[in-house]
Amino acid sequence: MLDHLPTESPIPLVKPPLTRFPPLWAQSRQEICESFEWFRSYQGGVYRNSGTVKGYFLSGFSAQRDCFEFGGKFIVSHGGGKAESTYSHNGHTLHKSADDQRAHDMSVRALIENYRTGQPLVLLIDDKYVHFPFDLGSRDVYMAVLGTRISVTSWTSTAYSRPSKSHPSGKVVRYKFAFQWCEDQGQPWWFEEDSKGASRRCPSYSNSQARRVSWGLPLKPTNIYFQCFACSDESPRVYAQDWACLNPMCPMFWVAPSGSPLPEQLNYNSEFISLIDSRPLPRSFRDSLIPKPPVLAPQGGVTTTYACSRGWHCQKCGRLSCRSAWEHYECPNCKVRLTPRQESTRCQRGYSTMETSPMQRGTAGHLSCPTTGNSRSPAGLLLTHAAPRGKIHLIQSNALVHIQADRIFEAYQQQAFDGTLLFRRWPLRSNPKVRGPLLTNYFSQNSGETYRYVGGADNTVPFDRAPGAVVQARGLIQKRIREALEEAYEFNEVLSAAYMQQQKMAFHSDSEKGLGPVVAGLSMGSPALMHFRLLSKHAPRDEQRTTAMTVVLRHGDVLVMEGAGVQEFYEYTCFKIPYNFRIAATARWITPDHS
Ligand SMILES: O=C(O)CCC(=O)C(=O)O
């Protein structure tokens, strides 16, 4: 008689609270992605790198026959996606039916590769993962790292979803993977300490349950493998009730030798689901998962490299968090702070050059209007591009403006270090696909009227208390427009955005209610590329949404978008900060108290 193991771990109705924080945890997916190199995927549950899986995320989508055995040292999950889903496209809610997973699907293939090569991966859970025996929410933990695992076995199974045209029975193929705890890490952090604190154990785990068999990869205990008469493939006896062929291409897939399909209620064959002898972790995986401490000393004279923009791990409470303040790292949980040594960055020579022409037509054919102005005025080179119902002017810097921009750039940095100017990453409007707050990629501070697009009133200081650097930036923008366009524009709001290396501002348009028709920005520091494209409402076909125009913004340049039509038709993004640090001061007129 075969031993029976339930195919699903019992789900506790009320879970006990966590008695302490996990060694690695976070309150948003962004915090994990920015600070934990093993999981950088904002969507989906499988984080792949070079054809294998680095991180695997277990959430609320538990499937039939997923389990958490031996206190969680042995976890079965159904990696690889293709579950049914609901999403919105162009304002419509669409439904996607579940589909069969296939061995060549990217995630399935990568998971099989981990299994085949014995390459470890890291498991993470969130507070919706039903099989974890403790309540993460009791400590406001959204995601926690479960530790390093080896994939010890894999097989194909079935799951039932809503019937669809391609799957009228609702039955779809799923790849199952079993992930076993790597003993080199010591005992799992959630095993409770006993009263003496000498050993650790988990309430639902007893040693007698562990069957230690000396399998090595490939895990093929011959006594439970049988050959299918139809396809000649060998499949293991996974379930206690009966054997079935597990080749999804075979007509006998999921059919027992009696000719009947396997029943829905199945128990695992404990010879198949069993802890194997722990093998040492490969050398390259032996380092702890704890991220290295953040960079606190200038690298090549700057504290704004890509590494400096990443998140960090608080050694006191285990929280992983984003770097959300320019001048320091602060743990949002226990308020521990680390302050990098600051040095201001001069605008280096390389910052002013970028081997490309300043305004280039993009691949989208619709921005076909010729350049309407291309004049060398005393103010510098002025390039004007006519857009539907508006114009985009680039007032390029000259030697004198360069010096003025240098001073403002220096003042911005000094005021950001001494706290006169608070550069922060603010939460974006909620994104249903990402749990927890999602912070802007760049740091910003707003002066003058409230600008709702980023930070709202919390991010705004009135102009009479605005940092000197901001007042000077607005002055230079207004002066450059007067000189080059011979227009006198007044602005009552400036959004100052600071970008570390590789940071960016995503596609957007300045179409907030109450905004005047002219928006002008001064660039300082590293050059950047600003891409314009049509808004989706004006571009029904995907090919119309490619880049319409790219502008290269260099130190001291002022970009002016003139006419509400620019904002009505276009959206733009600013990215590629190659020389690790840039500040943009963008000025607008906003009707006071607009609602
Ligand atoms: O970094 C830049 O120059 C772009 C700024 C911008 O688009 C904005 O503030 O809305």
JSON list of N, CA and C in Angstrom, two decimals, residues 384-449:
[
{"chain": "A", "resi": 384, "resn": "THR", "atom": "N", "xyz": [12.87, 75.08, -34.19]},
{"chain": "A", "resi": 384, "resn": "THR", "atom": "CA", "xyz": [11.43, 75.02, -33.92]},
{"chain": "A", "resi": 384, "resn": "THR", "atom": "C", "xyz": [10.80, 73.92, -34.76]},
{"chain": "A", "resi": 385, "resn": "HIS", "atom": "N", "xyz": [10.01, 73.13, -34.14]},
{"chain": "A", "resi": 385, "resn": "HIS", "atom": "CA", "xyz": [9.31, 72.09, -34.86]},
{"chain": "A", "resi": 385, "resn": "HIS", "atom": "C", "xyz": [7.82, 72.33, -34.74]},
{"chain": "A", "resi": 386, "resn": "ALA", "atom": "N", "xyz": [7.14, 72.39, -35.87]},
{"chain": "A", "resi": 386, "resn": "ALA", "atom": "CA", "xyz": [5.70, 72.60, -35.81]},
{"chain": "A", "resi": 386, "resn": "ALA", "atom": "C", "xyz": [5.03, 71.27, -35.54]},
{"chain": "A", "resi": 387, "resn": "ALA", "atom": "N", "xyz": [4.23, 71.23, -34.52]},
{"chain": "A", "resi": 387, "resn": "ALA", "atom": "CA", "xyz": [3.44, 70.04, -34.22]},
{"chain": "A", "resi": 387, "resn": "ALA", "atom": "C", "xyz": [1.99, 70.42, -34.50]},
{"chain": "A", "resi": 388, "resn": "PRO", "atom": "N", "xyz": [1.07, 69.47, -34.62]},
{"chain": "A", "resi": 388, "resn": "PRO", "atom": "CA", "xyz": [-0.31, 69.88, -34.82]},
{"chain": "A", "resi": 388, "resn": "PRO", "atom": "C", "xyz": [-0.73, 70.82, -33.70]},
{"chain": "A", "resi": 389, "resn": "ARG", "atom": "N", "xyz": [-1.24, 71.95, -34.07]},
{"chain": "A", "resi": 389, "resn": "ARG", "atom": "CA", "xyz": [-1.75, 72.97, -33.15]},
{"chain": "A", "resi": 389, "resn": "ARG", "atom": "C", "xyz": [-0.75, 73.36, -32.06]},
{"chain": "A", "resi": 390, "resn": "GLY", "atom": "N", "xyz": [0.51, 73.52, -32.43]},
{"chain": "A", "resi": 390, "resn": "GLY", "atom": "CA", "xyz": [1.48, 73.99, -31.45]},
{"chain": "A", "resi": 390, "resn": "GLY", "atom": "C", "xyz": [2.89, 73.92, -32.01]},
{"chain": "A", "resi": 391, "resn": "LYS", "atom": "N", "xyz": [3.85, 74.33, -31.19]},
{"chain": "A", "resi": 391, "resn": "LYS", "atom": "CA", "xyz": [5.25, 74.30, -31.63]},
{"chain": "A", "resi": 391, "resn": "LYS", "atom": "C", "xyz": [6.13, 73.80, -30.51]},
{"chain": "A", "resi": 392, "resn": "ILE", "atom": "N", "xyz": [7.23, 73.20, -30.90]},
{"chain": "A", "resi": 392, "resn": "ILE", "atom": "CA", "xyz": [8.22, 72.76, -29.90]},
{"chain": "A", "resi": 392, "resn": "ILE", "atom": "C", "xyz": [9.52, 73.47, -30.27]},
{"chain": "A", "resi": 393, "resn": "HIS", "atom": "N", "xyz": [10.00, 74.33, -29.37]},
{"chain": "A", "resi": 393, "resn": "HIS", "atom": "CA", "xyz": [11.23, 75.09, -29.64]},
{"chain": "A", "resi": 393, "resn": "HIS", "atom": "C", "xyz": [12.35, 74.55, -28.74]},
{"chain": "A", "resi": 394, "resn": "LEU", "atom": "N", "xyz": [13.53, 74.44, -29.32]},
{"chain": "A", "resi": 394, "resn": "LEU", "atom": "CA", "xyz": [14.70, 74.12, -28.50]},
{"chain": "A", "resi": 394, "resn": "LEU", "atom": "C", "xyz": [15.63, 75.32, -28.55]},
{"chain": "A", "resi": 395, "resn": "ILE", "atom": "N", "xyz": [15.80, 75.98, -27.40]},
{"chain": "A", "resi": 395, "resn": "ILE", "atom": "CA", "xyz": [16.71, 77.14, -27.34]},
{"chain": "A", "resi": 395, "resn": "ILE", "atom": "C", "xyz": [18.02, 76.60, -26.79]},
{"chain": "A", "resi": 396, "resn": "GLN", "atom": "N", "xyz": [18.99, 76.47, -27.69]},
{"chain": "A", "resi": 396, "resn": "GLN", "atom": "CA", "xyz": [20.23, 75.82, -27.26]},
{"chain": "A", "resi": 396, "resn": "GLN", "atom": "C", "xyz": [21.12, 76.77, -26.46]},
{"chain": "A", "resi": 397, "resn": "SER", "atom": "N", "xyz": [21.90, 76.17, -25.60]},
{"chain": "A", "resi": 397, "resn": "SER", "atom": "CA", "xyz": [22.77, 76.94, -24.70]},
{"chain": "A", "resi": 397, "resn": "SER", "atom": "C", "xyz": [23.90, 77.60, -25.49]},
{"chain": "A", "resi": 398, "resn": "ASN", "atom": "N", "xyz": [24.50, 78.63, -24.90]},
{"chain": "A", "resi": 398, "resn": "ASN", "atom": "CA", "xyz": [25.75, 79.18, -25.45]},
{"chain": "A", "resi": 398, "resn": "ASN", "atom": "C", "xyz": [26.72, 79.34, -24.28]},
{"chain": "A", "resi": 399, "resn": "ALA", "atom": "N", "xyz": [27.90, 79.90, -24.55]},
{"chain": "A", "resi": 399, "resn": "ALA", "atom": "CA", "xyz": [28.95, 79.91, -23.52]},
{"chain": "A", "resi": 399, "resn": "ALA", "atom": "C", "xyz": [28.49, 80.65, -22.26]},
{"chain": "A", "resi": 400, "resn": "LEU", "atom": "N", "xyz": [27.78, 81.76, -22.46]},
{"chain": "A", "resi": 400, "resn": "LEU", "atom": "CA", "xyz": [27.34, 82.55, -21.29]},
{"chain": "A", "resi": 400, "resn": "LEU", "atom": "C", "xyz": [26.28, 81.79, -20.49]},
{"chain": "A", "resi": 401, "resn": "VAL", "atom": "N", "xyz": [25.33, 81.23, -21.21]},
{"chain": "A", "resi": 401, "resn": "VAL", "atom": "CA", "xyz": [24.25, 80.48, -20.55]},
{"chain": "A", "resi": 401, "resn": "VAL", "atom": "C", "xyz": [24.84, 79.28, -19.80]},
{"chain": "A", "resi": 402, "resn": "HIS", "atom": "N", "xyz": [25.88, 78.70, -20.40]},
{"chain": "A", "resi": 402, "resn": "HIS", "atom": "CA", "xyz": [26.54, 77.56, -19.78]},
{"chain": "A", "resi": 402, "resn": "HIS", "atom": "C", "xyz": [27.01, 77.91, -18.37]},
{"chain": "A", "resi": 403, "resn": "ILE", "atom": "N", "xyz": [27.59, 79.10, -18.25]},
{"chain": "A", "resi": 403, "resn": "ILE", "atom": "CA", "xyz": [28.12, 79.53, -16.94]},
{"chain": "A", "resi": 403, "resn": "ILE", "atom": "C", "xyz": [26.95, 79.74, -15.96]},
{"chain": "A", "resi": 404, "resn": "GLN", "atom": "N", "xyz": [25.87, 80.37, -16.48]},
{"chain": "A", "resi": 404, "resn": "GLN", "atom": "CA", "xyz": [24.71, 80.61, -15.59]},
{"chain": "A", "resi": 404, "resn": "GLN", "atom": "C", "xyz": [24.10, 79.27, -15.15]},
{"chain": "A", "resi": 405, "resn": "ALA", "atom": "N", "xyz": [24.02, 78.35, -16.11]},
{"chain": "A", "resi": 405, "resn": "ALA", "atom": "CA", "xyz": [23.45, 77.03, -15.79]},
{"chain": "A", "resi": 405, "resn": "ALA", "atom": "C", "xyz": [24.34, 76.29, -14.78]},
{"chain": "A", "resi": 406, "resn": "ASP", "atom": "N", "xyz": [25.66, 76.47, -14.92]},
{"chain": "A", "resi": 406, "resn": "ASP", "atom": "CA", "xyz": [26.60, 75.85, -13.96]},
{"chain": "A", "resi": 406, "resn": "ASP", "atom": "C", "xyz": [26.27, 76.29, -12.53]},
{"chain": "A", "resi": 407, "resn": "ARG", "atom": "N", "xyz": [26.04, 77.61, -12.39]},
{"chain": "A", "resi": 407, "resn": "ARG", "atom": "CA", "xyz": [25.79, 78.16, -11.05]},
{"chain": "A", "resi": 407, "resn": "ARG", "atom": "C", "xyz": [24.49, 77.60, -10.46]},
{"chain": "A", "resi": 408, "resn": "ILE", "atom": "N", "xyz": [23.50, 77.53, -11.32]},
{"chain": "A", "resi": 408, "resn": "ILE", "atom": "CA", "xyz": [22.19, 77.04, -10.83]},
{"chain": "A", "resi": 408, "resn": "ILE", "atom": "C", "xyz": [22.29, 75.54, -10.48]},
{"chain": "A", "resi": 409, "resn": "PHE", "atom": "N", "xyz": [23.02, 74.82, -11.31]},
{"chain": "A", "resi": 409, "resn": "PHE", "atom": "CA", "xyz": [23.21, 73.38, -11.09]},
{"chain": "A", "resi": 409, "resn": "PHE", "atom": "C", "xyz": [23.91, 73.15, -9.74]},
{"chain": "A", "resi": 410, "resn": "GLU", "atom": "N", "xyz": [24.93, 73.96, -9.48]},
{"chain": "A", "resi": 410, "resn": "GLU", "atom": "CA", "xyz": [25.68, 73.86, -8.22]},
{"chain": "A", "resi": 410, "resn": "GLU", "atom": "C", "xyz": [24.75, 74.21, -7.03]},
{"chain": "A", "resi": 411, "resn": "ALA", "atom": "N", "xyz": [23.95, 75.29, -7.20]},
{"chain": "A", "resi": 411, "resn": "ALA", "atom": "CA", "xyz": [23.05, 75.70, -6.11]},
{"chain": "A", "resi": 411, "resn": "ALA", "atom": "C", "xyz": [22.02, 74.60, -5.82]},
{"chain": "A", "resi": 412, "resn": "TYR", "atom": "N", "xyz": [21.50, 73.98, -6.87]},
{"chain": "A", "resi": 412, "resn": "TYR", "atom": "CA", "xyz": [20.55, 72.88, -6.66]},
{"chain": "A", "resi": 412, "resn": "TYR", "atom": "C", "xyz": [21.19, 71.79, -5.80]},
{"chain": "A", "resi": 413, "resn": "GLN", "atom": "N", "xyz": [22.43, 71.43, -6.14]},
{"chain": "A", "resi": 413, "resn": "GLN", "atom": "CA", "xyz": [23.07, 70.33, -5.41]},
{"chain": "A", "resi": 413, "resn": "GLN", "atom": "C", "xyz": [23.32, 70.69, -3.95]},
{"chain": "A", "resi": 414, "resn": "GLN", "atom": "N", "xyz": [23.81, 71.91, -3.74]},
{"chain": "A", "resi": 414, "resn": "GLN", "atom": "CA", "xyz": [24.08, 72.34, -2.36]},
{"chain": "A", "resi": 414, "resn": "GLN", "atom": "C", "xyz": [22.79, 72.32, -1.54]},
{"chain": "A", "resi": 415, "resn": "GLN", "atom": "N", "xyz": [21.72, 72.83, -2.14]},
{"chain": "A", "resi": 415, "resn": "GLN", "atom": "CA", "xyz": [20.46, 72.93, -1.38]},
{"chain": "A", "resi": 415, "resn": "GLN", "atom": "C", "xyz": [19.81, 71.55, -1.18]},
{"chain": "A", "resi": 416, "resn": "ALA", "atom": "N", "xyz": [20.08, 70.65, -2.12]},
{"chain": "A", "resi": 416, "resn": "ALA", "atom": "CA", "xyz": [19.57, 69.28, -1.93]},
{"chain": "A", "resi": 416, "resn": "ALA", "atom": "C", "xyz": [20.33, 68.57, -0.82]},
{"chain": "A", "resi": 417, "resn": "PHE", "atom": "N", "xyz": [21.65, 68.84, -0.69]},
{"chain": "A", "resi": 417, "resn": "PHE", "atom": "CA", "xyz": [22.44, 68.21, 0.39]},
{"chain": "A", "resi": 417, "resn": "PHE", "atom": "C", "xyz": [22.05, 68.78, 1.75]},
{"chain": "A", "resi": 418, "resn": "ASP", "atom": "N", "xyz": [21.88, 70.12, 1.81]},
{"chain": "A", "resi": 418, "resn": "ASP", "atom": "CA", "xyz": [21.67, 70.70, 3.15]},
{"chain": "A", "resi": 418, "resn": "ASP", "atom": "C", "xyz": [20.18, 70.69, 3.56]},
{"chain": "A", "resi": 419, "resn": "GLY", "atom": "N", "xyz": [19.33, 70.15, 2.73]},
{"chain": "A", "resi": 419, "resn": "GLY", "atom": "CA", "xyz": [17.92, 69.98, 3.12]},
{"chain": "A", "resi": 419, "resn": "GLY", "atom": "C", "xyz": [17.04, 71.19, 2.84]},
{"chain": "A", "resi": 420, "resn": "THR", "atom": "N", "xyz": [17.61, 72.26, 2.22]},
{"chain": "A", "resi": 420, "resn": "THR", "atom": "CA", "xyz": [16.77, 73.41, 1.86]},
{"chain": "A", "resi": 420, "resn": "THR", "atom": "C", "xyz": [15.78, 72.98, 0.78]},
{"chain": "A", "resi": 421, "resn": "LEU", "atom": "N", "xyz": [16.24, 72.05, -0.04]},
{"chain": "A", "resi": 421, "resn": "LEU", "atom": "CA", "xyz": [15.41, 71.57, -1.15]},
{"chain": "A", "resi": 421, "resn": "LEU", "atom": "C", "xyz": [15.26, 70.06, -0.96]},
{"chain": "A", "resi": 422, "resn": "LEU", "atom": "N", "xyz": [14.03, 69.61, -0.82]},
{"chain": "A", "resi": 422, "resn": "LEU", "atom": "CA", "xyz": [13.83, 68.18, -0.53]},
{"chain": "A", "resi": 422, "resn": "LEU", "atom": "C", "xyz": [13.45, 67.45, -1.81]},
{"chain": "A", "resi": 423, "resn": "PHE", "atom": "N", "xyz": [14.43, 66.77, -2.40]},
{"chain": "A", "resi": 423, "resn": "PHE", "atom": "CA", "xyz": [14.15, 65.93, -3.56]},
{"chain": "A", "resi": 423, "resn": "PHE", "atom": "C", "xyz": [13.65, 64.58, -3.06]},
{"chain": "A", "resi": 424, "resn": "ARG", "atom": "N", "xyz": [12.45, 64.20, -3.49]},
{"chain": "A", "resi": 424, "resn": "ARG", "atom": "CA", "xyz": [11.85, 62.94, -3.05]},
{"chain": "A", "resi": 424, "resn": "ARG", "atom": "C", "xyz": [11.28, 62.18, -4.24]},
{"chain": "A", "resi": 425, "resn": "ARG", "atom": "N", "xyz": [11.15, 60.88, -4.08]},
{"chain": "A", "resi": 425, "resn": "ARG", "atom": "CA", "xyz": [10.40, 60.10, -5.08]},
{"chain": "A", "resi": 425, "resn": "ARG", "atom": "C", "xyz": [8.98, 59.95, -4.54]},
{"chain": "A", "resi": 426, "resn": "TRP", "atom": "N", "xyz": [8.01, 60.44, -5.28]},
{"chain": "A", "resi": 426, "resn": "TRP", "atom": "CA", "xyz": [6.63, 60.47, -4.82]},
{"chain": "A", "resi": 426, "resn": "TRP", "atom": "C", "xyz": [5.81, 59.32, -5.39]},
{"chain": "A", "resi": 427, "resn": "PRO", "atom": "N", "xyz": [4.78, 58.85, -4.66]},
{"chain": "A", "resi": 427, "resn": "PRO", "atom": "CA", "xyz": [3.95, 57.77, -5.21]},
{"chain": "A", "resi": 427, "resn": "PRO", "atom": "C", "xyz": [3.19, 58.23, -6.45]},
{"chain": "A", "resi": 428, "resn": "LEU", "atom": "N", "xyz": [3.18, 57.39, -7.45]},
{"chain": "A", "resi": 428, "resn": "LEU", "atom": "CA", "xyz": [2.38, 57.64, -8.65]},
{"chain": "A", "resi": 428, "resn": "LEU", "atom": "C", "xyz": [0.95, 57.30, -8.34]},
{"chain": "A", "resi": 429, "resn": "ARG", "atom": "N", "xyz": [0.06, 57.75, -9.24]},
{"chain": "A", "resi": 429, "resn": "ARG", "atom": "CA", "xyz": [-1.33, 57.30, -9.07]},
{"chain": "A", "resi": 429, "resn": "ARG", "atom": "C", "xyz": [-1.33, 55.79, -9.13]},
{"chain": "A", "resi": 430, "resn": "SER", "atom": "N", "xyz": [-2.27, 55.13, -8.41]},
{"chain": "A", "resi": 430, "resn": "SER", "atom": "CA", "xyz": [-2.16, 53.69, -8.20]},
{"chain": "A", "resi": 430, "resn": "SER", "atom": "C", "xyz": [-2.16, 52.91, -9.53]},
{"chain": "A", "resi": 431, "resn": "ASN", "atom": "N", "xyz": [-1.41, 51.86, -9.54]},
{"chain": "A", "resi": 431, "resn": "ASN", "atom": "CA", "xyz": [-1.32, 50.99, -10.70]},
{"chain": "A", "resi": 431, "resn": "ASN", "atom": "C", "xyz": [-1.87, 49.63, -10.28]},
{"chain": "A", "resi": 432, "resn": "PRO", "atom": "N", "xyz": [-3.02, 49.22, -10.86]},
{"chain": "A", "resi": 432, "resn": "PRO", "atom": "CA", "xyz": [-3.64, 48.00, -10.36]},
{"chain": "A", "resi": 432, "resn": "PRO", "atom": "C", "xyz": [-2.77, 46.76, -10.56]},
{"chain": "A", "resi": 433, "resn": "LYS", "atom": "N", "xyz": [-1.78, 46.86, -11.46]},
{"chain": "A", "resi": 433, "resn": "LYS", "atom": "CA", "xyz": [-0.96, 45.67, -11.72]},
{"chain": "A", "resi": 433, "resn": "LYS", "atom": "C", "xyz": [0.16, 45.50, -10.70]},
{"chain": "A", "resi": 434, "resn": "VAL", "atom": "N", "xyz": [0.46, 46.54, -9.97]},
{"chain": "A", "resi": 434, "resn": "VAL", "atom": "CA", "xyz": [1.57, 46.46, -9.02]},
{"chain": "A", "resi": 434, "resn": "VAL", "atom": "C", "xyz": [1.05, 46.74, -7.62]},
{"chain": "A", "resi": 435, "resn": "ARG", "atom": "N", "xyz": [1.29, 45.81, -6.69]},
{"chain": "A", "resi": 435, "resn": "ARG", "atom": "CA", "xyz": [0.77, 46.04, -5.34]},
{"chain": "A", "resi": 435, "resn": "ARG", "atom": "C", "xyz": [1.69, 46.96, -4.55]},
{"chain": "A", "resi": 436, "resn": "GLY", "atom": "N", "xyz": [1.07, 47.72, -3.69]},
{"chain": "A", "resi": 436, "resn": "GLY", "atom": "CA", "xyz": [1.83, 48.64, -2.85]},
{"chain": "A", "resi": 436, "resn": "GLY", "atom": "C", "xyz": [2.08, 49.92, -3.62]},
{"chain": "A", "resi": 437, "resn": "PRO", "atom": "N", "xyz": [2.53, 50.97, -2.93]},
{"chain": "A", "resi": 437, "resn": "PRO", "atom": "CA", "xyz": [2.78, 52.23, -3.63]},
{"chain": "A", "resi": 437, "resn": "PRO", "atom": "C", "xyz": [3.87, 52.06, -4.68]},
{"chain": "A", "resi": 438, "resn": "LEU", "atom": "N", "xyz": [3.74, 52.81, -5.76]},
{"chain": "A", "resi": 438, "resn": "LEU", "atom": "CA", "xyz": [4.75, 52.78, -6.81]},
{"chain": "A", "resi": 438, "resn": "LEU", "atom": "C", "xyz": [5.33, 54.18, -6.91]},
{"chain": "A", "resi": 439, "resn": "LEU", "atom": "N", "xyz": [6.60, 54.32, -6.59]},
{"chain": "A", "resi": 439, "resn": "LEU", "atom": "CA", "xyz": [7.21, 55.65, -6.57]},
{"chain": "A", "resi": 439, "resn": "LEU", "atom": "C", "xyz": [7.69, 56.03, -7.96]},
{"chain": "A", "resi": 440, "resn": "THR", "atom": "N", "xyz": [7.75, 57.35, -8.22]},
{"chain": "A", "resi": 440, "resn": "THR", "atom": "CA", "xyz": [8.33, 57.80, -9.49]},
{"chain": "A", "resi": 440, "resn": "THR", "atom": "C", "xyz": [9.76, 57.30, -9.56]},
{"chain": "A", "resi": 441, "resn": "ASN", "atom": "N", "xyz": [10.23, 57.20, -10.78]},
{"chain": "A", "resi": 441, "resn": "ASN", "atom": "CA", "xyz": [11.59, 56.72, -10.99]},
{"chain": "A", "resi": 441, "resn": "ASN", "atom": "C", "xyz": [12.62, 57.80, -10.61]},
{"chain": "A", "resi": 442, "resn": "TYR", "atom": "N", "xyz": [12.21, 59.06, -10.68]},
{"chain": "A", "resi": 442, "resn": "TYR", "atom": "CA", "xyz": [13.10, 60.20, -10.46]},
{"chain": "A", "resi": 442, "resn": "TYR", "atom": "C", "xyz": [12.72, 60.89, -9.14]},
{"chain": "A", "resi": 443, "resn": "PHE", "atom": "N", "xyz": [13.57, 61.81, -8.70]},
{"chain": "A", "resi": 443, "resn": "PHE", "atom": "CA", "xyz": [13.30, 62.59, -7.48]},
{"chain": "A", "resi": 443, "resn": "PHE", "atom": "C", "xyz": [12.74, 63.95, -7.92]},
{"chain": "A", "resi": 444, "resn": "SER", "atom": "N", "xyz": [11.87, 64.54, -7.10]},
{"chain": "A", "resi": 444, "resn": "SER", "atom": "CA", "xyz": [11.36, 65.85, -7.53]},
{"chain": "A", "resi": 444, "resn": "SER", "atom": "C", "xyz": [10.97, 66.72, -6.34]},
{"chain": "A", "resi": 445, "resn": "GLN", "atom": "N", "xyz": [10.83, 67.98, -6.65]},
{"chain": "A", "resi": 445, "resn": "GLN", "atom": "CA", "xyz": [10.33, 68.96, -5.69]},
{"chain": "A", "resi": 445, "resn": "GLN", "atom": "C", "xyz": [9.56, 69.99, -6.49]},
{"chain": "A", "resi": 446, "resn": "ASN", "atom": "N", "xyz": [8.41, 70.41, -5.99]},
{"chain": "A", "resi": 446, "resn": "ASN", "atom": "CA", "xyz": [7.59, 71.37, -6.73]},
{"chain": "A", "resi": 446, "resn": "ASN", "atom": "C", "xyz": [7.54, 72.70, -5.98]},
{"chain": "A", "resi": 447, "resn": "SER", "atom": "N", "xyz": [7.63, 73.79, -6.75]},
{"chain": "A", "resi": 447, "resn": "SER", "atom": "CA", "xyz": [7.56, 75.13, -6.13]},
{"chain": "A", "resi": 447, "resn": "SER", "atom": "C", "xyz": [6.47, 75.93, -6.81]},
{"chain": "A", "resi": 448, "resn": "GLY", "atom": "N", "xyz": [5.81, 76.79, -6.03]},
{"chain": "A", "resi": 448, "resn": "GLY", "atom": "CA", "xyz": [4.77, 77.67, -6.60]},
{"chain": "A", "resi": 448, "resn": "GLY", "atom": "C", "xyz": [3.40, 77.04, -6.43]},
{"chain": "A", "resi": 449, "resn": "GLU", "atom": "N", "xyz": [2.62, 77.05, -7.52]},
{"chain": "A", "resi": 449, "resn": "GLU", "atom": "CA", "xyz": [1.28, 76.45, -7.45]},
{"chain": "A", "resi": 449, "resn": "GLU", "atom": "C", "xyz": [1.40, 74.93, -7.33]}
]
